[in-house]
mmCIF file of C-alpha atoms in Angstrom:
data_model
loop_
_atom_site.group_PDB
_atom_site.id
_atom_site.type_symbol
_atom_site.label_atom_id
_atom_site.label_comp_id
_atom_site.label_asym_id
_atom_site.label_seq_id
_atom_site.Cartn_x
_atom_site.Cartn_y
_atom_site.Cartn_z
ATOM 1 C CA MET A 1166 144.891 57.999 88.356
ATOM 2 C CA ASP A 1167 142.742 60.451 90.235
ATOM 3 C CA TRP A 1168 140.426 58.289 91.922
ATOM 4 C CA ASN A 1169 137.726 61.138 93.413
ATOM 5 C CA LYS A 1170 137.750 62.629 89.905
ATOM 6 C CA ALA A 1171 137.054 59.620 87.870
ATOM 7 C CA LYS A 1172 134.181 58.642 90.804
ATOM 8 C CA THR A 1173 132.764 62.042 90.326
ATOM 9 C CA ILE A 1174 132.757 61.830 86.445
ATOM 10 C CA PHE A 1175 131.338 58.311 86.982
ATOM 11 C CA ILE A 1176 128.373 59.777 89.075
ATOM 12 C CA ILE A 1177 127.642 62.676 86.388
ATOM 13 C CA VAL A 1178 127.457 60.165 83.353
ATOM 14 C CA PHE A 1179 125.032 57.764 85.208
ATOM 15 C CA SER A 1180 122.795 60.893 86.373
ATOM 16 C CA ILE A 1181 123.028 61.796 82.342
ATOM 17 C CA LEU A 1182 121.868 58.338 81.414
ATOM 18 C CA ASN A 1183 119.247 58.183 84.394
ATOM 19 C CA ILE A 1184 117.359 61.531 82.815
ATOM 20 C CA PHE A 1185 117.924 60.030 79.157
ATOM 21 C CA LEU A 1186 116.109 56.822 80.246
ATOM 22 C CA TYR A 1187 113.525 58.604 82.066
ATOM 23 C CA TYR A 1188 112.843 60.817 78.914
ATOM 24 C CA MET A 1189 112.828 57.851 76.614
ATOM 25 C CA TYR A 1190 110.400 56.151 78.781
ATOM 26 C CA VAL A 1191 108.064 58.660 79.205
ATOM 27 C CA ASN A 1192 107.859 59.435 75.557
ATOM 28 C CA ARG A 1193 107.058 55.665 74.801
ATOM 29 C CA TYR A 1194 104.911 55.245 77.545
ATOM 30 C CA ASN A 1195 102.997 58.453 75.994
ATOM 31 C CA GLU A 1196 103.002 56.692 72.776
ATOM 32 C CA ALA A 1197 101.506 53.811 74.035
ATOM 33 C CA GLN A 1198 98.520 55.442 75.781
ATOM 34 C CA SER A 1199 97.733 57.218 72.461
ATOM 35 C CA VAL A 1200 97.282 53.978 70.734
ATOM 36 C CA PRO A 1201 93.643 52.913 70.613
ATOM 37 C CA VAL A 1202 92.869 49.964 72.840
ATOM 38 C CA ILE A 1203 90.388 47.403 71.974
ATOM 39 C CA GLY A 1204 87.569 46.746 74.895
ATOM 40 C CA ASP A 1205 87.827 44.062 77.246
ATOM 41 C CA THR A 1206 84.428 42.677 75.795
ATOM 42 C CA ASP A 1207 86.032 43.236 72.462
ATOM 43 C CA PHE A 1208 89.282 40.981 73.061
ATOM 44 C CA SER A 1209 87.366 38.433 75.236
ATOM 45 C CA THR A 1210 85.113 37.879 71.872
ATOM 46 C CA ARG A 1211 88.134 37.789 69.640
ATOM 47 C CA LEU A 1212 89.766 35.167 71.825
ATOM 48 C CA LYS A 1213 86.760 33.015 71.785
ATOM 49 C CA ASP A 1214 86.227 33.472 67.904
ATOM 50 C CA GLU A 1215 89.675 32.457 67.048
ATOM 51 C CA ASN A 1216 89.885 29.603 69.568
ATOM 52 C CA ILE A 1217 92.701 31.107 71.461
ATOM 53 C CA THR A 1218 93.081 29.747 74.991
ATOM 54 C CA ILE A 1219 95.359 31.211 78.285
ATOM 55 C CA LYS A 1220 96.461 29.281 80.621
ATOM 56 C CA ASN A 1221 98.128 30.272 84.102
ATOM 57 C CA LYS A 1222 97.620 34.369 83.748
ATOM 58 C CA PRO A 1223 99.415 36.007 86.651
ATOM 59 C CA ALA A 1224 98.205 38.642 88.814
ATOM 60 C CA ALA A 1225 96.946 41.523 86.937
ATOM 61 C CA THR A 1226 98.760 44.529 88.532
ATOM 62 C CA ILE A 1227 102.504 44.458 89.188
ATOM 63 C CA ASN A 1228 104.631 47.207 90.434
ATOM 64 C CA VAL A 1229 108.049 46.913 89.162
ATOM 65 C CA SER A 1230 111.210 48.741 88.540
ATOM 66 C CA TYR A 1231 113.936 48.647 86.012
ATOM 67 C CA ILE A 1232 117.309 47.601 87.030
ATOM 68 C CA SER A 1233 120.847 47.493 86.172
ATOM 69 C CA GLY A 1234 123.933 45.452 86.442
ATOM 70 C CA LYS A 1235 127.671 45.883 85.957
ATOM 71 C CA ILE A 1236 129.046 42.892 83.827
ATOM 72 C CA LYS A 1237 131.157 40.686 86.277
ATOM 73 C CA LYS A 1238 134.902 40.574 86.015
ATOM 74 C CA PHE A 1239 136.061 36.721 87.112
ATOM 75 C CA ASN A 1240 139.175 35.879 88.781
ATOM 76 C CA MET A 1241 140.763 32.197 89.336
ATOM 77 C CA LEU A 1242 140.707 32.975 93.053
ATOM 78 C CA GLU A 1243 137.310 32.822 93.436
ATOM 79 C CA LEU A 1244 136.774 29.657 91.066
ATOM 80 C CA ALA A 1245 139.348 27.711 93.253
ATOM 81 C CA GLN A 1246 136.319 25.597 94.454
ATOM 82 C CA LEU A 1247 135.336 24.296 90.953
ATOM 83 C CA LYS A 1248 136.890 20.785 91.000
ATOM 84 C CA ASN A 1249 137.391 18.560 87.886
ATOM 85 C CA GLN A 1250 137.665 21.397 85.604
ATOM 86 C CA LYS A 1251 140.411 23.396 83.439
ATOM 87 C CA LEU A 1252 139.606 26.652 83.543
ATOM 88 C CA HIS A 1253 140.412 29.868 81.214
ATOM 89 C CA ILE A 1254 139.140 33.395 81.882
ATOM 90 C CA GLY A 1255 138.793 35.721 78.518
ATOM 91 C CA ASN A 1256 137.010 38.369 76.953
ATOM 92 C CA ASN A 1257 138.721 41.148 79.215
ATOM 93 C CA ASP A 1258 137.932 38.578 82.323
ATOM 94 C CA THR A 1259 134.128 38.531 81.580
ATOM 95 C CA GLU A 1260 133.892 34.877 80.610
ATOM 96 C CA ILE A 1261 134.667 31.558 81.784
ATOM 97 C CA VAL A 1262 135.416 28.877 79.625
ATOM 98 C CA SER A 1263 135.550 25.271 81.501
ATOM 99 C CA LYS A 1264 136.701 22.312 80.351
ATOM 100 C CA ILE A 1265 135.340 19.115 82.494
ATOM 101 C CA THR A 1266 138.429 16.924 83.084
ATOM 102 C CA LYS A 1267 136.670 13.763 83.286
ATOM 103 C CA PRO A 1268 133.273 14.174 81.248
ATOM 104 C CA MET A 1269 130.588 13.740 83.411
ATOM 105 C CA PRO A 1270 127.743 11.402 82.383
ATOM 106 C CA LEU A 1271 124.078 12.337 82.030
ATOM 107 C CA THR A 1272 121.706 9.428 83.024
ATOM 108 C CA SER A 1273 119.349 11.324 80.674
ATOM 109 C CA LEU A 1274 119.190 14.646 78.981
ATOM 110 C CA SER A 1275 116.747 16.003 81.260
ATOM 111 C CA ALA A 1276 115.725 19.474 82.715
ATOM 112 C CA ASN A 1277 116.394 18.314 86.236
ATOM 113 C CA ASN A 1278 119.828 16.594 85.395
ATOM 114 C CA ILE A 1279 121.355 19.357 83.628
ATOM 115 C CA THR A 1280 120.302 21.660 86.165
ATOM 116 C CA GLN A 1281 121.752 19.829 88.850
ATOM 117 C CA PHE A 1282 125.116 19.943 87.051
ATOM 118 C CA VAL A 1283 124.984 23.808 86.765
ATOM 119 C CA GLU A 1284 123.836 24.279 90.569
ATOM 120 C CA LYS A 1285 126.611 21.940 91.608
ATOM 121 C CA ASN A 1286 129.887 22.802 89.358
ATOM 122 C CA VAL A 1287 129.288 26.281 88.092
ATOM 123 C CA TYR A 1288 130.494 29.226 89.702
ATOM 124 C CA LYS A 1289 127.019 30.479 91.677
ATOM 125 C CA GLY A 1290 125.143 27.942 89.479
ATOM 126 C CA ARG A 1291 121.945 28.698 91.338
ATOM 127 C CA SER A 1292 121.713 32.109 89.936
ATOM 128 C CA TYR A 1293 120.766 30.857 86.704
ATOM 129 C CA ARG A 1294 117.819 29.205 85.454
ATOM 130 C CA LEU A 1295 117.281 26.876 82.164
ATOM 131 C CA TRP A 1296 115.741 28.229 79.210
ATOM 132 C CA LYS A 1297 116.297 25.722 76.681
ATOM 133 C CA ILE A 1298 117.754 22.219 75.798
ATOM 134 C CA ASP A 1299 119.014 21.895 72.213
ATOM 135 C CA LYS A 1300 119.271 18.183 71.851
ATOM 136 C CA LEU A 1301 120.282 18.581 68.096
ATOM 137 C CA ASN A 1302 123.353 20.611 68.714
ATOM 138 C CA LYS A 1303 123.952 19.247 72.067
ATOM 139 C CA VAL A 1304 124.036 22.587 74.240
ATOM 140 C CA ALA A 1305 121.731 23.568 76.880
ATOM 141 C CA THR A 1306 121.328 27.407 77.704
ATOM 142 C CA PHE A 1307 120.818 28.612 81.206
ATOM 143 C CA PHE A 1308 119.819 32.934 81.607
ATOM 144 C CA GLN A 1309 120.408 34.613 84.986
ATOM 145 C CA VAL A 1310 117.839 35.311 87.182
ATOM 146 C CA SER A 1311 117.572 38.433 89.338
ATOM 147 C CA ASP A 1312 114.838 38.553 92.353
ATOM 148 C CA ASN A 1313 113.366 35.182 90.528
ATOM 149 C CA ARG A 1314 113.206 36.792 87.437
ATOM 150 C CA THR A 1315 114.836 35.811 84.004
ATOM 151 C CA ILE A 1316 117.018 38.062 82.314
ATOM 152 C CA TYR A 1317 116.248 37.231 78.631
ATOM 153 C CA TYR A 1318 118.739 36.625 75.687
ATOM 154 C CA ASN A 1319 121.560 38.820 77.300
ATOM 155 C CA GLN A 1320 124.867 37.003 76.451
ATOM 156 C CA ASN A 1321 126.383 38.627 79.653
ATOM 157 C CA ALA A 1322 123.997 36.666 81.937
ATOM 158 C CA ALA A 1323 124.073 33.245 80.488
ATOM 159 C CA VAL A 1324 125.652 29.871 80.995
ATOM 160 C CA LYS A 1325 125.760 27.263 77.884
ATOM 161 C CA VAL A 1326 126.597 23.723 78.592
ATOM 162 C CA HIS A 1327 127.658 21.380 76.246
ATOM 163 C CA TRP A 1328 127.686 17.250 76.106
ATOM 164 C CA ASN A 1329 129.223 14.710 73.435
ATOM 165 C CA ASP A 1330 127.783 11.575 71.445
ATOM 166 C CA ALA A 1331 128.000 9.683 74.926
ATOM 167 C CA ASN A 1332 125.622 12.190 76.787
ATOM 168 C CA GLU A 1333 128.318 13.175 78.878
ATOM 169 C CA ILE A 1334 129.200 16.739 79.652
ATOM 170 C CA THR A 1335 132.189 18.220 78.587
ATOM 171 C CA ASN A 1336 132.394 21.699 78.601
ATOM 172 C CA TYR A 1337 130.556 25.226 79.421
ATOM 173 C CA GLU A 1338 131.208 28.915 78.979
ATOM 174 C CA GLN A 1339 129.744 31.418 81.647
ATOM 175 C CA ARG A 1340 128.977 35.068 81.884
ATOM 176 C CA MET A 1341 127.252 37.349 84.633
ATOM 177 C CA PHE A 1342 126.025 40.354 85.759
ATOM 178 C CA ASP A 1343 127.655 41.564 89.235
ATOM 179 C CA SER A 1344 125.436 43.588 91.863
ATOM 180 C CA LEU A 1345 122.323 43.745 89.946
ATOM 181 C CA LYS A 1346 120.086 46.954 91.738
ATOM 182 C CA SER A 1347 116.982 48.428 91.056
ATOM 183 C CA PHE A 1348 117.000 51.724 88.548
ATOM 184 C CA GLY A 1349 114.689 54.371 89.642
ATOM 185 C CA GLU A 1350 111.405 54.042 91.198
ATOM 186 C CA LYS A 1351 108.885 51.294 90.782
ATOM 187 C CA GLY A 1352 106.091 51.916 88.007
ATOM 188 C CA THR A 1353 103.224 49.959 87.481
ATOM 189 C CA LEU A 1354 103.646 47.232 84.743
ATOM 190 C CA ILE A 1355 101.203 46.790 82.017
ATOM 191 C CA GLU A 1356 98.744 43.823 82.616
ATOM 192 C CA PRO A 1357 99.397 40.591 81.162
ATOM 193 C CA GLU A 1358 95.954 40.733 79.355
ATOM 194 C CA LYS A 1359 97.239 44.175 77.379
ATOM 195 C CA ALA A 1360 100.618 42.228 76.513
ATOM 196 C CA ILE A 1361 98.740 39.574 75.292
ATOM 197 C CA LYS A 1362 96.394 42.407 72.994
ATOM 198 C CA ALA A 1363 99.525 44.020 71.677
ATOM 199 C CA ILE A 1364 100.466 40.523 70.002
ATOM 200 C CA LEU A 1365 97.019 39.685 69.103
ATOM 201 C CA ASN A 1366 96.674 43.263 67.858
ATOM 202 C CA LYS A 1367 99.790 42.916 65.232
ATOM 203 C CA GLY A 1368 98.492 39.334 64.165
ATOM 204 C CA TYR A 1369 101.133 37.190 65.907
ATOM 205 C CA LEU A 1370 98.474 34.884 67.467
ATOM 206 C CA MET A 1371 97.051 32.202 65.318
ATOM 207 C CA PRO A 1372 93.693 31.067 65.553
ATOM 208 C CA ASN A 1373 93.508 27.632 67.580
ATOM 209 C CA SER A 1374 96.739 28.787 69.551
ATOM 210 C CA THR A 1375 97.405 28.242 73.337
ATOM 211 C CA ILE A 1376 99.288 30.656 75.444
ATOM 212 C CA THR A 1377 100.809 28.033 77.818
ATOM 213 C CA LYS A 1378 103.208 30.529 79.970
ATOM 214 C CA ILE A 1379 103.012 34.455 80.845
ATOM 215 C CA GLU A 1380 105.838 35.368 82.820
ATOM 216 C CA LEU A 1381 107.666 38.537 84.204
ATOM 217 C CA GLY A 1382 111.518 38.858 83.397
ATOM 218 C CA TYR A 1383 113.866 41.310 82.166
ATOM 219 C CA SER A 1384 115.197 42.279 78.668
ATOM 220 C CA THR A 1385 118.379 44.629 77.591
ATOM 221 C CA LEU A 1386 117.356 48.058 77.068
ATOM 222 C CA VAL A 1387 120.668 50.072 76.877
ATOM 223 C CA PRO A 1388 123.685 47.700 76.165
ATOM 224 C CA LEU A 1389 126.425 49.877 77.592
ATOM 225 C CA THR A 1390 129.995 48.428 77.681
ATOM 226 C CA GLN A 1391 130.481 47.739 81.388
ATOM 227 C CA ILE A 1392 126.755 48.968 82.768
ATOM 228 C CA GLN A 1393 123.601 47.729 81.328
ATOM 229 C CA VAL A 1394 120.033 48.590 82.033
ATOM 230 C CA LEU A 1395 117.274 46.311 81.936
ATOM 231 C CA ALA A 1396 113.414 46.771 81.196
ATOM 232 C CA PRO A 1397 110.554 44.768 82.778
ATOM 233 C CA THR A 1398 109.267 42.155 80.313
ATOM 234 C CA TRP A 1399 106.241 40.118 79.512
ATOM 235 C CA TYR A 1400 107.312 36.658 78.252
ATOM 236 C CA ILE A 1401 104.640 35.005 76.479
ATOM 237 C CA HIS A 1402 104.723 31.192 75.439
ATOM 238 C CA VAL A 1403 102.693 30.073 72.344
ATOM 239 C CA GLU A 1404 101.801 26.724 71.263
ATOM 240 C CA LEU A 1405 100.721 26.872 67.667
ATOM 241 C CA PRO A 1406 98.074 24.539 66.226
ATOM 242 C CA LYS A 1407 99.359 21.310 64.770
ATOM 243 C CA ASP A 1408 100.720 21.992 60.926
ATOM 244 C CA LYS A 1409 100.008 19.690 57.799
ATOM 245 C CA LYS A 1410 102.164 17.062 59.134
ATOM 246 C CA GLY A 1411 100.948 16.862 62.571
ATOM 247 C CA ILE A 1412 103.748 18.821 64.099
ATOM 248 C CA LYS A 1413 103.038 21.030 67.110
ATOM 249 C CA ASN A 1414 105.190 24.199 66.930
ATOM 250 C CA GLU A 1415 106.088 26.792 69.496
ATOM 251 C CA VAL A 1416 107.016 30.671 69.636
ATOM 252 C CA ASP A 1417 107.852 32.780 72.026
ATOM 253 C CA TYR A 1418 106.890 36.925 72.379
ATOM 254 C CA PHE A 1419 108.324 39.614 74.644
ATOM 255 C CA VAL A 1420 106.383 42.642 75.520
ATOM 256 C CA ASN A 1421 108.433 45.810 77.265
ATOM 257 C CA ALA A 1422 106.588 47.535 80.165
ATOM 258 C CA ASP A 1423 105.027 49.934 77.913
ATOM 259 C CA GLY A 1424 103.611 47.700 75.627
ATOM 260 C CA THR A 1425 106.188 47.455 73.003
ATOM 261 C CA ILE A 1426 106.858 44.285 71.410
ATOM 262 C CA VAL A 1427 110.557 43.306 71.382
ATOM 263 C CA ASP A 1428 112.375 41.056 68.997
ATOM 264 C CA ILE A 1429 115.239 39.981 71.473
ATOM 265 C CA GLU A 1430 116.479 36.830 69.626
ATOM 266 C CA HIS A 1431 117.116 39.224 66.248
ATOM 267 C CA ASN A 1432 118.458 41.914 68.379
ATOM 268 C CA VAL A 1433 121.072 39.701 69.826
ATOM 269 C CA LYS A 1434 121.935 38.151 66.562
ATOM 270 C CA GLU A 1435 122.471 41.658 65.245
ATOM 271 C CA ARG A 1436 124.996 42.680 68.224
ATOM 272 C CA GLU A 1437 126.907 39.559 67.782
ATOM 273 C CA LEU A 1438 127.296 40.241 64.359
ATOM 274 C CA GLN A 1439 128.656 43.776 64.924
ATOM 275 C CA GLN A 1440 131.225 42.524 67.163
ATOM 276 C CA GLN A 1441 132.537 39.905 65.027
#
């Protein structure tokens, strides 16, 4: 193969993608700017009237860029340091499937214990952050981080850890991005308050709710085969008021840099079904 020619083609394709993304971003930004925004006083009044509380609101202005990442292909040589595991590399070398030779007991199903397992026993385990512990299905999900920011719900940037009825870790699956890099120039992210306004104006925030967490991470913008583009995204975690049974439910919302609300979980499930 003529590698110089292939390299030139790759650069041209990536440049076209650059232009397309910039064009799409400008359009979405202009659309967002044309939407009437409720004034600060009205917003504060609505929150007060509906008894919606915001805790731990981050800094108002953040300059951040899009990032792009190549899906990593693993090889057995770089996994040689992983002990007490029977490893298999599948899905075109992009996924590690590990069976723990001697299941590892957990003193408790705590975030700290499961995180310690991942950090010590998974390839570059410190590159992941615990997202959810599902005790019913006996699985813990970790998402990869970039510059200390979580990549939300991308199947190519996650670790899933499984355990048995005796609370012993038995196996896990891993995928990750390689060489994550900034994409284009840094831009001003919408303020967290405007992200909250977006979900409030859509009627997603119930009265008497509490916003307990607002964090900046990334969500998938362009899910290409080998290289993917990720957009800066606000993650908003909301505790809902207790229902009739006295149960307090929780819900997550994701708002992109331009103010667009993203249904990440739904989009991920749709892509998974298309790949079956």
